[in-house]
PDB file of N, CA and C in Angstrom:
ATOM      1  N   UNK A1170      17.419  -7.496  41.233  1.00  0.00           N
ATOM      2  CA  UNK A1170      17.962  -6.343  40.491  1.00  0.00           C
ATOM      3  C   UNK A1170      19.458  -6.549  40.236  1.00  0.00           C
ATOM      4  N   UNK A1171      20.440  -6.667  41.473  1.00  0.00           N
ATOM      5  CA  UNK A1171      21.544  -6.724  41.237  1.00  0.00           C
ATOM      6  C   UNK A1171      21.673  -8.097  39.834  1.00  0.00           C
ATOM      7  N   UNK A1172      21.140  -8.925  40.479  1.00  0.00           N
ATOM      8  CA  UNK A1172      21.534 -10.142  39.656  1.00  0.00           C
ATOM      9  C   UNK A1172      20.920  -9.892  38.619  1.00  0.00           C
ATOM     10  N   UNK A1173      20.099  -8.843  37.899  1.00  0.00           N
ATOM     11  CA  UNK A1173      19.849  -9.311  36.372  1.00  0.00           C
ATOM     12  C   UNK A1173      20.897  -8.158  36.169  1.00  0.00           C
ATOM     13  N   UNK A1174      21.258  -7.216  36.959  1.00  0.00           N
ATOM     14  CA  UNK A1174      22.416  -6.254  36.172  1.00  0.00           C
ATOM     15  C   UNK A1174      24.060  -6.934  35.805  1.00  0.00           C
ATOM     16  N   UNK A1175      24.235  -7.696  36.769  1.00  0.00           N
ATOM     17  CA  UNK A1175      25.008  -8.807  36.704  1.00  0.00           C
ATOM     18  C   UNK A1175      24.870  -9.800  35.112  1.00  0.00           C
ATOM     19  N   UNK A1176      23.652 -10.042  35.178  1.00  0.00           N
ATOM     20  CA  UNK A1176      23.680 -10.827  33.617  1.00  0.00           C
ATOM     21  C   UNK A1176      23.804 -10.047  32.460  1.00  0.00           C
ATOM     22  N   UNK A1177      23.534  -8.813  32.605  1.00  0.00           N
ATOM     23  CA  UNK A1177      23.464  -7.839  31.449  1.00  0.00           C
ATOM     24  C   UNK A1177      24.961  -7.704  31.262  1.00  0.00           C
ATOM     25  N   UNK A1178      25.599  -7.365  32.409  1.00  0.00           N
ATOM     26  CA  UNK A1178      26.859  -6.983  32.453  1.00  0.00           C
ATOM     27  C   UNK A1178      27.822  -7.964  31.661  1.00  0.00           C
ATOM     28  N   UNK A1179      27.541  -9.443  32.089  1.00  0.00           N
ATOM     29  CA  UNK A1179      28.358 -10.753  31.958  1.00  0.00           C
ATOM     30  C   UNK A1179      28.231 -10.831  29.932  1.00  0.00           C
ATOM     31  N   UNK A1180      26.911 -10.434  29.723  1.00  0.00           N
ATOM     32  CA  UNK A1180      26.431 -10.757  28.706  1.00  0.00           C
ATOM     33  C   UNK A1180      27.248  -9.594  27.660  1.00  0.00           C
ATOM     34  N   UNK A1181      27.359  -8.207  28.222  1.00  0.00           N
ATOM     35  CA  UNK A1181      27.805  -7.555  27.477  1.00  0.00           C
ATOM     36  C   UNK A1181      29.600  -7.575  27.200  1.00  0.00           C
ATOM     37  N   UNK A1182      30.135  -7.999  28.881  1.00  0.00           N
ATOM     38  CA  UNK A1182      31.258  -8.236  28.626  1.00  0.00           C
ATOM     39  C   UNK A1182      31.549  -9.268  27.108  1.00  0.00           C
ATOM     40  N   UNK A1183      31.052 -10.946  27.203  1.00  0.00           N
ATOM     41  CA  UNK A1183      30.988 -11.325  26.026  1.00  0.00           C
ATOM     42  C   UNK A1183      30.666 -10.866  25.006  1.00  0.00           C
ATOM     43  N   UNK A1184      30.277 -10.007  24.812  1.00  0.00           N
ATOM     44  CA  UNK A1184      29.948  -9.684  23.364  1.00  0.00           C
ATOM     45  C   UNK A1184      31.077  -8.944  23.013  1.00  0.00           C
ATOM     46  N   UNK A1185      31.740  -8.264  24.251  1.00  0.00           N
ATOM     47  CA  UNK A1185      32.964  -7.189  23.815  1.00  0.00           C
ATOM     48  C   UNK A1185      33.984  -8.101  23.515  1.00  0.00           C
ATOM     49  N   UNK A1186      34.588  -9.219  24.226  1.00  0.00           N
ATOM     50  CA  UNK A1186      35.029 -10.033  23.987  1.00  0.00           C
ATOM     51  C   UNK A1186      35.454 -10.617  22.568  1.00  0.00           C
ATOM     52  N   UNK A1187      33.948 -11.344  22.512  1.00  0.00           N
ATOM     53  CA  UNK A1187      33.405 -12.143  21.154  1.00  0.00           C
ATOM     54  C   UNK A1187      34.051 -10.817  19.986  1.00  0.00           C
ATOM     55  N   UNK A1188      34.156  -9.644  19.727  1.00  0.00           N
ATOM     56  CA  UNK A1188      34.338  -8.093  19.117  1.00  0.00           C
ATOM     57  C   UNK A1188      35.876  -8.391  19.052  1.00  0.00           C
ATOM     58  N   UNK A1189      36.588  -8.070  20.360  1.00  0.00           N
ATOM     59  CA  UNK A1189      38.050  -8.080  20.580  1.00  0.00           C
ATOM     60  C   UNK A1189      38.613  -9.302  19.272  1.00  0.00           C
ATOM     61  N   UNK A1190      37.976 -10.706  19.899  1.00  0.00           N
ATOM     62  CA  UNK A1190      38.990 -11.831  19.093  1.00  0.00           C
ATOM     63  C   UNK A1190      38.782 -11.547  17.430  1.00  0.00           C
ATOM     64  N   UNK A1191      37.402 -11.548  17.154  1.00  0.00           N
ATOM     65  CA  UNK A1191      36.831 -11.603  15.643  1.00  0.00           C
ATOM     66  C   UNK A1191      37.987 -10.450  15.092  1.00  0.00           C
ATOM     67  N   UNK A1192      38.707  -9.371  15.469  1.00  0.00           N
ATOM     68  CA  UNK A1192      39.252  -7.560  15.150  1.00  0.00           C
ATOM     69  C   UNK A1192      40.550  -7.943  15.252  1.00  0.00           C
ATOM     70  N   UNK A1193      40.751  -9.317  15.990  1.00  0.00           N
ATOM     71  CA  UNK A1193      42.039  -8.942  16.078  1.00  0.00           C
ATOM     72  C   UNK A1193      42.610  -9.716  15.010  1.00  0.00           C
TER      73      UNK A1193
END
């Protein structure tokens, strides 16, 4: 459990990320 919330998490951080650079 922890560890797939962990991948969701990791996964969503990147995407916010991937959002941030493309905006800026």
């Amino acid at each position: 459990k922890n560890k797939m919330n962990y991948t969701e998490t990791s996964s969503l951080s990147k995407s916010n990320l991937k959002n941030l650079a493309e905006s800026s």
